[in-house]
Coordinates of C-alpha atoms in Angstrom, one line a residue:
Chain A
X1 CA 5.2 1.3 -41.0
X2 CA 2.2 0.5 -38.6
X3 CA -1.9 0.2 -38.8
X4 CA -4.4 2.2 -41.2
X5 CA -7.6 2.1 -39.9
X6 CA -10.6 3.2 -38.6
X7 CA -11.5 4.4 -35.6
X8 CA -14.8 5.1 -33.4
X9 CA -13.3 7.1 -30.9
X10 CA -14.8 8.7 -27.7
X11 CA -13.9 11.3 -25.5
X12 CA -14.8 13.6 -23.2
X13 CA -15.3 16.1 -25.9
X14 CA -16.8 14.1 -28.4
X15 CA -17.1 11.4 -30.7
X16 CA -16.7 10.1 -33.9
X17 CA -17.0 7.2 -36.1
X18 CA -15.6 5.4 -39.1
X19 CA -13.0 8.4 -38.8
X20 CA -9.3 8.0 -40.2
X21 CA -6.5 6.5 -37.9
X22 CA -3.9 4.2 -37.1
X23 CA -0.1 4.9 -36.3
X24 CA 1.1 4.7 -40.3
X25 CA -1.9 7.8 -41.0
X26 CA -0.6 9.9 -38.3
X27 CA 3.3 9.0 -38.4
X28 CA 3.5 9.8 -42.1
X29 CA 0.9 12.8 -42.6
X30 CA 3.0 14.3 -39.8
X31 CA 6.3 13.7 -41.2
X32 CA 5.1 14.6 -44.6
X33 CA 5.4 18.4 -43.0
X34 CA 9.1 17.5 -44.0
X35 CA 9.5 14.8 -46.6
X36 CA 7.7 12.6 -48.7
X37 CA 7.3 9.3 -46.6
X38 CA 6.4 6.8 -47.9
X39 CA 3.7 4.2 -46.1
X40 CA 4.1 1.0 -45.0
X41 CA 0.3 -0.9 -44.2
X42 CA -2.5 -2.7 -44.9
X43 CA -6.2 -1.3 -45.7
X44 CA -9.3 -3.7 -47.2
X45 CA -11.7 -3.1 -49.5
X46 CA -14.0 -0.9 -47.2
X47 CA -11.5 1.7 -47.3
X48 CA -12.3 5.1 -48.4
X49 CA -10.6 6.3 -51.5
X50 CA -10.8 10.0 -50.6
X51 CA -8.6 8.6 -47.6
X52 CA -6.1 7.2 -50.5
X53 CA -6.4 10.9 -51.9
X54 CA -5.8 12.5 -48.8
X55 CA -2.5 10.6 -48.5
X56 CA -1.0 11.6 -52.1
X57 CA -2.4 15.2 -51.4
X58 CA -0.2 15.2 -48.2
X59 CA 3.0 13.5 -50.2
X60 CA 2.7 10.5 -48.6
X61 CA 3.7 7.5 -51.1
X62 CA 1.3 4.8 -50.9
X63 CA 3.5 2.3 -53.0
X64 CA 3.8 -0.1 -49.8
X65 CA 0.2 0.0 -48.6
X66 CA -1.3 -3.0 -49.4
X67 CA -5.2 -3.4 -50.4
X68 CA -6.6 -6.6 -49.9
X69 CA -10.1 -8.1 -49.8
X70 CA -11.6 -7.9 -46.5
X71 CA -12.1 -5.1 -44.1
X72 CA -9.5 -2.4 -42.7
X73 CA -8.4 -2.7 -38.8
X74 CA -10.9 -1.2 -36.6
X75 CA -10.8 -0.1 -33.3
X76 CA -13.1 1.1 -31.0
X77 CA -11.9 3.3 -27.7
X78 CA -13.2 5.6 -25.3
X79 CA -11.4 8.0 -23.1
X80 CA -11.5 8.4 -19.4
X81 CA -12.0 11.9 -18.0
X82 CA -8.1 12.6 -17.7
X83 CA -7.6 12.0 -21.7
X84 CA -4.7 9.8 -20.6
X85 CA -6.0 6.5 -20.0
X86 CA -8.9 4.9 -22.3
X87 CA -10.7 1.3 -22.7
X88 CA -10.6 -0.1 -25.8
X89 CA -14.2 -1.4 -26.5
X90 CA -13.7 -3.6 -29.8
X91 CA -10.5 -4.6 -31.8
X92 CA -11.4 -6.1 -35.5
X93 CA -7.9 -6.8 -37.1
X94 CA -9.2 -7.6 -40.1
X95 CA -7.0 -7.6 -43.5
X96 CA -4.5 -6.9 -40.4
X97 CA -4.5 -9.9 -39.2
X98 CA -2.6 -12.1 -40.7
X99 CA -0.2 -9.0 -42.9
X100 CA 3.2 -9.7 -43.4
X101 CA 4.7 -6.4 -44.1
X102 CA 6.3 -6.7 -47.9
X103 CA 8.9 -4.0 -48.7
X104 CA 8.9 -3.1 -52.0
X105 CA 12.3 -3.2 -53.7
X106 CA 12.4 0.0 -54.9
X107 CA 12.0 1.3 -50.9
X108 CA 14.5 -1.2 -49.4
X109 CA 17.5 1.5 -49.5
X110 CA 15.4 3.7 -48.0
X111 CA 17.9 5.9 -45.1
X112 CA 15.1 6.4 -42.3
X113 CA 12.7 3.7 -40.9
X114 CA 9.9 4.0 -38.8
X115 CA 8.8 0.7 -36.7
X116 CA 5.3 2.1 -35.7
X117 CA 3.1 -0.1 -33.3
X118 CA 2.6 -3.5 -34.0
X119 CA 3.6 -7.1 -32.7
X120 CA 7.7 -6.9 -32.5
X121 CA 8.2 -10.4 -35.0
X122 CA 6.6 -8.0 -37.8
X123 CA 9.0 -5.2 -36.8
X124 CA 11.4 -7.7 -37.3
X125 CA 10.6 -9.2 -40.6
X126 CA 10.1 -5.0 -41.5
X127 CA 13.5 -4.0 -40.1
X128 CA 15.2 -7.5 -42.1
X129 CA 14.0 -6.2 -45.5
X130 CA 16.0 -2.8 -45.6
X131 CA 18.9 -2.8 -46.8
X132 CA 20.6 0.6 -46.4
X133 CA 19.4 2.2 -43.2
X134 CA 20.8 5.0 -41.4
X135 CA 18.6 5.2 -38.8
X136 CA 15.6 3.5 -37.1
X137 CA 13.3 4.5 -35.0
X138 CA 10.2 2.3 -33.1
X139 CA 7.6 2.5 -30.9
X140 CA 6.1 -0.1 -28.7
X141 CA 3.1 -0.8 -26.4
X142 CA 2.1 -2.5 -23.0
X143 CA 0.8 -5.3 -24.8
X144 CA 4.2 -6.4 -26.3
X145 CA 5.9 -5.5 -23.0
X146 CA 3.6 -8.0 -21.6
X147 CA 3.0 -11.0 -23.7
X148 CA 6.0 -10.9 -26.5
X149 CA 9.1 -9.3 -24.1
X150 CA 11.6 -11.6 -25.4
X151 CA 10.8 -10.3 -29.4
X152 CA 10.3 -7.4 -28.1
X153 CA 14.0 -7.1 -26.4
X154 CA 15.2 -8.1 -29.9
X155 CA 13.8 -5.7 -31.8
X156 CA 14.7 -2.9 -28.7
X157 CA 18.6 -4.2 -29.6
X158 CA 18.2 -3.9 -33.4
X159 CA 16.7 0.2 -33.1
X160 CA 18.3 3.5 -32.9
X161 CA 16.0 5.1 -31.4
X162 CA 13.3 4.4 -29.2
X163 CA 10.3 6.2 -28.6
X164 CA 7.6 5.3 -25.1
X165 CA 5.6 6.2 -22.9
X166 CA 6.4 6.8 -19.1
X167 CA 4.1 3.9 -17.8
X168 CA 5.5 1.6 -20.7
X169 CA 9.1 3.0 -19.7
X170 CA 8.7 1.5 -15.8
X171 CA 6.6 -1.4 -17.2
X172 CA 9.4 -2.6 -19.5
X173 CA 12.3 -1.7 -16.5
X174 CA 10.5 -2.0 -13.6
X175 CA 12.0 0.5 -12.4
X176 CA 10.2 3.7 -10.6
X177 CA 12.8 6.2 -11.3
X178 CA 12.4 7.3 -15.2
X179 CA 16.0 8.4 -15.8
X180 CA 16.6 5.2 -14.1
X181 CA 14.8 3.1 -16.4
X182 CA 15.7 5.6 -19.8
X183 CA 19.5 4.8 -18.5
X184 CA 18.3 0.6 -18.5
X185 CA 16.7 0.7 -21.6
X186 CA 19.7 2.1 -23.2
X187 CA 22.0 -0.7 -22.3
X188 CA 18.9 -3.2 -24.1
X189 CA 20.8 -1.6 -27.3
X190 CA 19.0 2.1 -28.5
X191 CA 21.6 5.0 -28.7
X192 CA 18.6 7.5 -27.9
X193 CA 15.6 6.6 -25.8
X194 CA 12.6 9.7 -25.6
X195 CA 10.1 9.0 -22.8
X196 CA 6.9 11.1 -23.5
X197 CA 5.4 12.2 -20.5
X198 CA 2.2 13.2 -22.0
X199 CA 1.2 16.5 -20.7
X200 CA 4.2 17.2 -19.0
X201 CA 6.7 16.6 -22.7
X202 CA 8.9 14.8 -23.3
X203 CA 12.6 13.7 -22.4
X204 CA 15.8 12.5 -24.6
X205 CA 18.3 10.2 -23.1
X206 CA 21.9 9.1 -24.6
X207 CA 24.2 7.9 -22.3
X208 CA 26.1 10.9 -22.1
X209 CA 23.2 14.0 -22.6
X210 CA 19.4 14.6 -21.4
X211 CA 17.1 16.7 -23.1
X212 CA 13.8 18.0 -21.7
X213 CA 11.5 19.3 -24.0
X214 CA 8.3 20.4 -22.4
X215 CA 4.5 20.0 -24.0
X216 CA 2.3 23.1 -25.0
X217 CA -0.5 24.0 -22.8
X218 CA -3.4 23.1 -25.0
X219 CA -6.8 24.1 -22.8
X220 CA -8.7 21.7 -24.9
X221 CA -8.3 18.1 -26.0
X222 CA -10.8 16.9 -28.1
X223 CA -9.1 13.7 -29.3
X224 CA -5.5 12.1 -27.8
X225 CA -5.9 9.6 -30.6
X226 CA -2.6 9.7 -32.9
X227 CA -0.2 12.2 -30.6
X228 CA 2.2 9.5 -30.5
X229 CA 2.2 8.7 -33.7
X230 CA 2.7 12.1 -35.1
X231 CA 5.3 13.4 -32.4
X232 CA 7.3 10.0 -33.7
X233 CA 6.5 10.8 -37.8
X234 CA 7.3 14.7 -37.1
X235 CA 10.6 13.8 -35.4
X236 CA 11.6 11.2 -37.8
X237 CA 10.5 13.3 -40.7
X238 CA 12.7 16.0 -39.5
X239 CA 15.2 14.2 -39.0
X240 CA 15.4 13.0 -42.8
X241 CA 15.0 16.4 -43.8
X242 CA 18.3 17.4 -42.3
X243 CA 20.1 14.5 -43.1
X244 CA 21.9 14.1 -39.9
X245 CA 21.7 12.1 -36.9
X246 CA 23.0 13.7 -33.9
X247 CA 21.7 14.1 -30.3
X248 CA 20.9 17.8 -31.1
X249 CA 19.1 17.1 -34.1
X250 CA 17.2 14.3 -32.2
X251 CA 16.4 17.3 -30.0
X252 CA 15.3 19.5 -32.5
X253 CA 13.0 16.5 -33.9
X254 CA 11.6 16.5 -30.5
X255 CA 10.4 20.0 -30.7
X256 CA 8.5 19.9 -33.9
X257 CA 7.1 16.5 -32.9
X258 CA 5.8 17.8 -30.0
X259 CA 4.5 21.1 -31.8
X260 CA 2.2 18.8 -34.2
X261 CA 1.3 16.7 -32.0
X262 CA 0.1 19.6 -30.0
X263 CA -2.4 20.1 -32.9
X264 CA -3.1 16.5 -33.8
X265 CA -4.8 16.1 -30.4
X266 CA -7.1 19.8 -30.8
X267 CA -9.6 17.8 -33.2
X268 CA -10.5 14.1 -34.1
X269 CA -8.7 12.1 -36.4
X270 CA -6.6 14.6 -39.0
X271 CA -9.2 17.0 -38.8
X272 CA -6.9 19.7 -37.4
X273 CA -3.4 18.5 -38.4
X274 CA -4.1 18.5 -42.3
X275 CA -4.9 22.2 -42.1
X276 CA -1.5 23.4 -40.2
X277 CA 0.3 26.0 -42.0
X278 CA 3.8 26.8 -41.9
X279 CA 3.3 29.7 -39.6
X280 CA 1.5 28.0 -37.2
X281 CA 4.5 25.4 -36.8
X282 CA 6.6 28.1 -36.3
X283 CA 4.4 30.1 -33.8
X284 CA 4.3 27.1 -31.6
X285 CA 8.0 26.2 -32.0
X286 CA 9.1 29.6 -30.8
X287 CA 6.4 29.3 -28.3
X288 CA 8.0 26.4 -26.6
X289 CA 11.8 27.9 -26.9
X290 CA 10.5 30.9 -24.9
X291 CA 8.6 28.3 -22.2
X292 CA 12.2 27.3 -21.0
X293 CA 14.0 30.7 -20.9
X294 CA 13.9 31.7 -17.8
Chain B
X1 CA 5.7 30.1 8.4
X2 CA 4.5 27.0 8.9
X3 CA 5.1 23.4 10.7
X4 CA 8.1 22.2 12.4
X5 CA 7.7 18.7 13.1
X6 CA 9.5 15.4 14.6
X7 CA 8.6 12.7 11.5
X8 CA 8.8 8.9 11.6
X9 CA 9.4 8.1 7.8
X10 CA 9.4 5.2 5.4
X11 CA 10.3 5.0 2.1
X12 CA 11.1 2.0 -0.6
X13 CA 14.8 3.5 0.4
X14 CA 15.0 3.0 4.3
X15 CA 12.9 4.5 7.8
X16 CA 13.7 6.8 9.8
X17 CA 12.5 8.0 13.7
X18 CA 11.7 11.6 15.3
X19 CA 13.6 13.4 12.2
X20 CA 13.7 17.0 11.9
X21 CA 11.2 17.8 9.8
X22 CA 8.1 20.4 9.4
X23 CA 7.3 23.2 6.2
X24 CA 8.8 25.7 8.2
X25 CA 12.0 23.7 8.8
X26 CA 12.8 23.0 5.2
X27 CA 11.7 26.1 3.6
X28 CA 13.7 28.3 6.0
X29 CA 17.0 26.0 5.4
X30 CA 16.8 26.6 2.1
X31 CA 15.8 29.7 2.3
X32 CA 19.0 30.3 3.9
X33 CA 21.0 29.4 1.1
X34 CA 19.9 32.7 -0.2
X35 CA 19.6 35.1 2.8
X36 CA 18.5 35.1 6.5
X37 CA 15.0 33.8 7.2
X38 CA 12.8 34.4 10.3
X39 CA 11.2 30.8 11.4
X40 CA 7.4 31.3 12.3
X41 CA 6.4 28.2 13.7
X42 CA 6.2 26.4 17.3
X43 CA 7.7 23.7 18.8
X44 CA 6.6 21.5 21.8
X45 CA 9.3 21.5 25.3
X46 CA 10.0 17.6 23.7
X47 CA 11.9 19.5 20.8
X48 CA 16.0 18.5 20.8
X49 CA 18.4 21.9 21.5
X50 CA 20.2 20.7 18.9
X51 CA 17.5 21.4 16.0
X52 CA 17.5 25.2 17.3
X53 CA 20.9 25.3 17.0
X54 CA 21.5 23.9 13.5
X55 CA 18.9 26.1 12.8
X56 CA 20.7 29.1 14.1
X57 CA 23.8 27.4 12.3
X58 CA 22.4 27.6 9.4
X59 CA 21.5 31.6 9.8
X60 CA 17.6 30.7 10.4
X61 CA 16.2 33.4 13.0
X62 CA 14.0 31.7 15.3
X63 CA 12.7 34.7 17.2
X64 CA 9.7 33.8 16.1
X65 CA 9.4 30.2 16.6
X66 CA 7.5 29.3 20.2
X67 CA 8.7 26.9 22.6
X68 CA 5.5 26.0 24.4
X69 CA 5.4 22.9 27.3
X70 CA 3.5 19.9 25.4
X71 CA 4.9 17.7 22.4
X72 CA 5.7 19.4 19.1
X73 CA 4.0 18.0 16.0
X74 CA 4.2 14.6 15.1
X75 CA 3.7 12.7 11.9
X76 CA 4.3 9.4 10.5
X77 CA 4.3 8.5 6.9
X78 CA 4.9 5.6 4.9
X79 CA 5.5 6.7 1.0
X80 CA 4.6 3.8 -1.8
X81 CA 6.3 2.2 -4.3
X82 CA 5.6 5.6 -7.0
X83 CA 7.4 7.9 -4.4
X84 CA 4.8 10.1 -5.2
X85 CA 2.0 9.0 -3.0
X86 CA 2.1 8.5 0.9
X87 CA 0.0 7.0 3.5
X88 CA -0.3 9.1 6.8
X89 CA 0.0 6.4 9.6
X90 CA -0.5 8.9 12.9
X91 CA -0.4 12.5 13.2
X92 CA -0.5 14.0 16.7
X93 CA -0.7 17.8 16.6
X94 CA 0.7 18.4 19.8
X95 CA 1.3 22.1 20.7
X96 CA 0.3 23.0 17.1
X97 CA -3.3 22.0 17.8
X98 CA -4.1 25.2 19.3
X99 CA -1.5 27.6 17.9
X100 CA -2.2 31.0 16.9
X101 CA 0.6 32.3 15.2
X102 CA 2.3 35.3 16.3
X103 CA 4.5 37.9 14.4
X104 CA 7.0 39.4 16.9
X105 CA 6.8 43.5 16.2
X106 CA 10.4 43.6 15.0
X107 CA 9.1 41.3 12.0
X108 CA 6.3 42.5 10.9
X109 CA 7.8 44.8 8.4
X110 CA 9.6 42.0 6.5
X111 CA 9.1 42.4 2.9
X112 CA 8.9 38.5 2.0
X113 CA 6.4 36.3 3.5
X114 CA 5.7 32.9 2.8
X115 CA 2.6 30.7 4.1
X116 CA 3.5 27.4 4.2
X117 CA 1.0 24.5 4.7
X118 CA -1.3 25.0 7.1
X119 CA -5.2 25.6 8.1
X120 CA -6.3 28.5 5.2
X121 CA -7.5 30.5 8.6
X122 CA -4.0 30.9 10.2
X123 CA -2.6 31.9 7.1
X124 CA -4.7 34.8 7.4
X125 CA -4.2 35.4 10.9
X126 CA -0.6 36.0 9.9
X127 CA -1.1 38.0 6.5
X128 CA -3.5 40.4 8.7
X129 CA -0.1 40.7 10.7
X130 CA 2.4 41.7 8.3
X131 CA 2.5 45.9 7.5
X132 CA 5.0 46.2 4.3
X133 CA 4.8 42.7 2.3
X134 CA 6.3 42.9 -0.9
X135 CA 5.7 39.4 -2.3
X136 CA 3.6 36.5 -0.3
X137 CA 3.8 33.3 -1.7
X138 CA 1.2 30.1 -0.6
X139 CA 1.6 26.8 -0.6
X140 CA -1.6 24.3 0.7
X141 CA -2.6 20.8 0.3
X142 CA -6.0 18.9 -0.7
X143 CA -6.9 18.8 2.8
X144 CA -7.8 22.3 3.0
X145 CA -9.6 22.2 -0.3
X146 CA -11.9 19.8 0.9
X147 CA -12.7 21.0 4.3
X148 CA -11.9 24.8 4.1
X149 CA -12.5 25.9 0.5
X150 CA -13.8 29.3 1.1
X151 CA -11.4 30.4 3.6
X152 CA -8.3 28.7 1.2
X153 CA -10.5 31.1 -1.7
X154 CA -9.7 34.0 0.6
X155 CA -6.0 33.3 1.4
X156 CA -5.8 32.3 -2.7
X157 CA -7.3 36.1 -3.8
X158 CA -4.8 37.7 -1.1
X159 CA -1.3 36.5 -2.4
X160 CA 0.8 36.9 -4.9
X161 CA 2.5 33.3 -5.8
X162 CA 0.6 30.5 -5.2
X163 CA 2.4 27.2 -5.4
X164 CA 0.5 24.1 -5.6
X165 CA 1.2 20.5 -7.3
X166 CA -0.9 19.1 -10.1
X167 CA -3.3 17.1 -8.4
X168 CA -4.1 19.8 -6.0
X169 CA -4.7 22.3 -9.3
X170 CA -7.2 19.8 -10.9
X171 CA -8.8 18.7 -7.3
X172 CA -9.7 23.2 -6.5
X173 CA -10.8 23.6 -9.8
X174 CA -12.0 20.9 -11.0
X175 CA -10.4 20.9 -14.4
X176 CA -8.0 18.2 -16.1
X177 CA -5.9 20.4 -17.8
X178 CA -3.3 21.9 -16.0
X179 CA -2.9 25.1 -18.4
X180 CA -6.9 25.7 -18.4
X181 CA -6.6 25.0 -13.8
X182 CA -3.7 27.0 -13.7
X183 CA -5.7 30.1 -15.8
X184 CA -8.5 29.3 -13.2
X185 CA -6.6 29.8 -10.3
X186 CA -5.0 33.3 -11.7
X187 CA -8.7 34.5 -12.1
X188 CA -8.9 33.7 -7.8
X189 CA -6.4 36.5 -7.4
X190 CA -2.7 35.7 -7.9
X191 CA -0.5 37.3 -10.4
X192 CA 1.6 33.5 -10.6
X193 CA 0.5 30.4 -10.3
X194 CA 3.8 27.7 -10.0
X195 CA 2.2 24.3 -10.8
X196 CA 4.4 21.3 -9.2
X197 CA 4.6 18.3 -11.5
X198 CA 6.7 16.3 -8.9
X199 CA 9.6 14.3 -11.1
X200 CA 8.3 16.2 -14.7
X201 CA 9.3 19.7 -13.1
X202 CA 7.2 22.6 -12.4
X203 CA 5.7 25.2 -14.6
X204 CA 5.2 29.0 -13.8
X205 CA 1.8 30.5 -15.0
X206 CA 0.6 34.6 -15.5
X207 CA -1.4 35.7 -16.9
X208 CA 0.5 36.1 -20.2
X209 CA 3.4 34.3 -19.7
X210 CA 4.6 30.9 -19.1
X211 CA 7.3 28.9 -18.4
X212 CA 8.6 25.2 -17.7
X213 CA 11.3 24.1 -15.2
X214 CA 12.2 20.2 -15.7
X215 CA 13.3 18.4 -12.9
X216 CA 16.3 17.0 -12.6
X217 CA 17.0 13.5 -12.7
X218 CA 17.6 11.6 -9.6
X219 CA 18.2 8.2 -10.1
X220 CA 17.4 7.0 -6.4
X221 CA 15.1 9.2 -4.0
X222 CA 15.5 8.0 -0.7
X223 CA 12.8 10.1 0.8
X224 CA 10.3 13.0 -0.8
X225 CA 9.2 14.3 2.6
X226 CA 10.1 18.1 2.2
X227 CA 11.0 18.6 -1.1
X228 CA 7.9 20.7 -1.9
X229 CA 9.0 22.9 1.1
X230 CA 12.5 23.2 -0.2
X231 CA 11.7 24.2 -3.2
X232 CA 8.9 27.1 -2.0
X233 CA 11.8 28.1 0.7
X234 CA 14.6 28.4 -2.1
X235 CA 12.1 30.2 -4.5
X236 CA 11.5 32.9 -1.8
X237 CA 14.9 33.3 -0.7
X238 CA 16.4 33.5 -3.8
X239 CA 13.8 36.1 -4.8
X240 CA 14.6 38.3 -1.8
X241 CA 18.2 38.0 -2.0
X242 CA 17.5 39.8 -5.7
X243 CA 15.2 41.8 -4.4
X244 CA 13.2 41.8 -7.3
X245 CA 9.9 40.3 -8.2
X246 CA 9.5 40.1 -11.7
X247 CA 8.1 37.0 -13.3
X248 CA 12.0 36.2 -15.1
X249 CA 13.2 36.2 -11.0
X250 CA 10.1 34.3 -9.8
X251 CA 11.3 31.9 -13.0
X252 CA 14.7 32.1 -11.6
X253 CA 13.5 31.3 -8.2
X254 CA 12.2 28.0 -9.2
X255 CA 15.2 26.9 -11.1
X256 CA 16.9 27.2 -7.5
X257 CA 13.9 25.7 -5.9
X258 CA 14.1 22.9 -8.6
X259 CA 18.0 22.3 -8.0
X260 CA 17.6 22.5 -3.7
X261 CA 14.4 20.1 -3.9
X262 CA 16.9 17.9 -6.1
X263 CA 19.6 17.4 -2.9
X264 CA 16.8 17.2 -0.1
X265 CA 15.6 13.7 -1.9
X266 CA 18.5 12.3 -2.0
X267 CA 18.5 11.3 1.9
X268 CA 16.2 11.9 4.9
X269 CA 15.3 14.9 6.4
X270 CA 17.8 17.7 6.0
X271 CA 20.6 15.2 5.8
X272 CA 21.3 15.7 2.1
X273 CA 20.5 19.5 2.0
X274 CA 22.8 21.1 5.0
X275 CA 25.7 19.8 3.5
X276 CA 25.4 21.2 -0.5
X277 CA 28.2 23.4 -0.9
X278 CA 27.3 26.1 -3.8
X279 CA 29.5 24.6 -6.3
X280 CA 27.1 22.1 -6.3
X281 CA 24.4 24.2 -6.3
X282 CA 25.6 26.0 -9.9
X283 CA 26.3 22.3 -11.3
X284 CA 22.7 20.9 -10.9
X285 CA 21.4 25.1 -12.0
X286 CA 23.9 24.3 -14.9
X287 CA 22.5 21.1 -15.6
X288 CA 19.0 22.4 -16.1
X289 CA 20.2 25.0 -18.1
X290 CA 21.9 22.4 -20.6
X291 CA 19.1 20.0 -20.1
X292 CA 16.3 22.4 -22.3
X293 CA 18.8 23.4 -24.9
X294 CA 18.1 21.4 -28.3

C-alpha cells in the first residue's frame, strides 16, 4: 500500500518527466520478482493505461487501486550532487488527497502487508482492515516523524517490521549512535528494525541478532527515486515467497532487496528494474555474499 | 611513522588534558597486538617517562622515536554532536615543526612500513629511506589534498595500501561515488585502496576484487580521536605477523583493524585499548563474522 504517481525527477544524470513512480509502483513491481502482490493506491483519470498494463504484465493485482476522477499525485524533485539528499519542488496530491485506503474483502486475509509511505492515521485505517496477518512491514518519513509522532508511535507499535533511513532512525530517537537508536526503536514495539544506510547497506536489528548487509558499488546513479521502495517490496516479496518469518529469512530478504534496488537506482523510473532477468539477480546476490568473505 | 602527540580532547562523552595521543602512538599499540613495532616519530623534552615506558611495555621499539629539547606536538579538539566531525581549537607543532624523519640503519630493512598522517613530503623522505619494503601502507587527511596534492599524488603512486575515509576519497577525486573514487585512486598507483566509512565500516578495493567490513556496533563512543590510527596500526601488524600480503590477509587485516578501532572508542586515549585481553579480541572478530551471515 502507498502512492502511484508521477514524477518529474532531476538528477545529476538526468531528467525526466511525467515518468512512473510512487512507493506502491516500486514496492510491488519489485516484489512481484517473487509473488503476485497485489496494490493498494489511488491513480486519477490522467493516468496512463499502458502504466495499468505494465502492472498486470509484472503480476501485480490491481484489484485495490482505485481510479477516481481528478488527477494522480505528482511530485516534482531534484537531486543534490551527492544523490542522497534532494528538494522537492512541487507536491500535487490530487485524487491523493483526501484517499481513504478501502481493502477489498477478498484481500483482507491476505498473510503479508506492506505499510508504504504515507500519513501514519491511513496506515492505521490500512493495517485495521486485515484480518489475518502474519506479518507487516512499514516505512516512514521525516515528515511524520516531525508533525504526526504520536500516530506515528502507534502505528511503529502495531508493525513487525520496520524499515528507515539512518537520518530518520536518529530523528525519530535522537539518538547519535544507530545501534543505539535501532535498540530504541525496538522497544516502540517492531520485532525487526533495518536501518538503510544508503550507499553504505543496510543493517537488521532484533533484540538478540545484527545483521549487516552491505550495498553494491554501482559507479553510476542515474535516478535514487524508488530504492526504498523496492528494497522494502523485494524483501517483503521474498519473504512471502518462503513462507516464513525468521530473523534469517529477514536477512536473506535484505539481500535481494538490496540487489534490486541496486538496479532500480541505474535508470529513471522502472526503466531498468522491469528488464532484470533471473540471472542478473543472482549475479548480484552472489556478488554481495563474496563482498563479505574475507 | 608518524605523530606522537599530548591532546586536550572533548567529546559529547567527557574532556580530557595532555593525553597520550599521536598516529604513531596508536598505530604502533595496536600494532603490537600482532608483533613488535619500531616507533618513528619525535617527541619534545616536555614528553612524560612514563609514555616511553608503556610504550616499551607494550613491546613498541622506540629506537627510532627522537627526544629533542622543545614541546612535543600539541593539539586540541572538540568533536560534535555526530562524533564524526571535530573542530581543531589549537595545534602547536612544537619539535615536530621542523622534523625530518630519520630511519636508524638497523631499521631500514624492515619489511612493513606504514606512513601515518603527515606532510606528503616527509612520507617520502622516509620511503626514499627504507631498502627491502615488502608492503607500505598510507594514510593522509584533506589537509594535504588541498595544500600538497602533487606531492600526496607522488606518495599515493609509490605505496601499496592506501587507506583513506570517505570524504577524503570524494574530496582527491572529486567523485561522489565511492566505488567509481576508490577505482580512481587504484589508477594513482596502489594495488588496494581501504575506504573508511567511519560507523558503516570500511571496504577494501583492487582492482578486481572487493570487499566490505561493517563496523561494529558501539552504543556509546566516548572519544573517536585515534581510531583511524588503530585500525591502520592493527591492519599492518596483523599482516606482518602472517607474513603474507595477499588481498584475503589485507581483508583479514581490517577485520582486526575494525575490531581494535572498536575498543580505542570506547574511552580516551589508549585507555580502552591497552587493556583488551585477546579473548576479547576473538569475541568482537567473532561478532563481525556472525554479523554478515544471512
Amino acid at each position: 500500500m502507498g502512492s502511484v504517481a508521477l514524477d518529474d525527477v532531476e538528477t545529476p544524470s538526468g531528467k525526466a518527466e511525467r515518468i512512473l513512480g510512487g512507493a506502491a509502483t516500486f514496492g510491488c513491481v519489485a516484489a512481484s520478482r517473487f509473488v503476485k502482490p497485489e496494490m493498494v493506491g489511488i491513480v486519477g483519470d490522467d493516468f496512463p493505461e499502458q502504466h495499468i498494463r505494465l502492472f498486470e504484465e509484472c503480476g501485480v493485482g490491481t484489484t485495490a487501486l482505485e481510479k477516481k476522477t481528478g488527477k494522480t499525485f505528482h511530485w516534482e524533485g531534484r537531486y543534490h550532487e551527492n544523490m542522497i539528499h534532494r528538494d522537492t519542488l512541487l507536491t500535487e496530491l490530487g485524487v491523493f488527497e483526501d484517499w481513504l485506503p478501502q481493502i477489498p474483502e477478498s484481500l483482507r486475509s491476505m498473510p503479508y502487508l506492506f505499510l508504504g509511505n504515507i500519513h501514519p492515521e491511513l496506515q492505521l485505517h490500512v493495517l485495521k482492515q486485515m484480518s489475518n496477518v502474519k506479518l507487516v512491514g512499514c516505512d516512514t518519513m521525516n515528515l511524520w516523524i516531525n508533525i504526526a509522532r504520536d500516530e506515528l508511535a502507534e502505528v511503529i507499535s502495531k508493525v513487525d517490521v520496520l524499515i528507515i533511513n539512518d537520518e530518520e532512525a536518529r530523528m525519530l530517537t535522537e539518538k547519535v549512535s544507530l545501534s543505539l537508536a535501532a535498540k530504541e526503536i525496538l522497544e516502540m514495539g517492531p520485532s525487526v528494525v533495518i536501518v538503510k544506510r544508503g550507499e553504505h547497506g543496510a543493517t537488521v536489528h532484533s533484540r538478540d541478532r545484527l545483521f549487516f548487509c552491505p550495498a553494491l558499488p554501482i559507479d553510476h546513479v542515474a535516478d535514487p527515486t524508488g530504492a526504498g521502495d523496492t528494497f522494502a517490496g523485494a524483501m517483503m516479496g521474498f519473504l512471502a515467497k518462503t513462507g516464513n518469518t525468521e530473523f534469517s529469512d529477514i536477512c536473506r530478504g535484505v539481500v535481494m532487496g538490496t540487489v534490486l534496488a541496486s538496479f532500480c537506482v541505474e535508470d529513471f523510473s522502472l526503466n531498468r528494474l522491469i528488464h532484470v532477468d533471473d540471472r542478473q539477480m543472482e549475479d548480484r546476490r552472489k556478488m554481495l555474499e563474496d563482498m563479505v568473505k574475507a
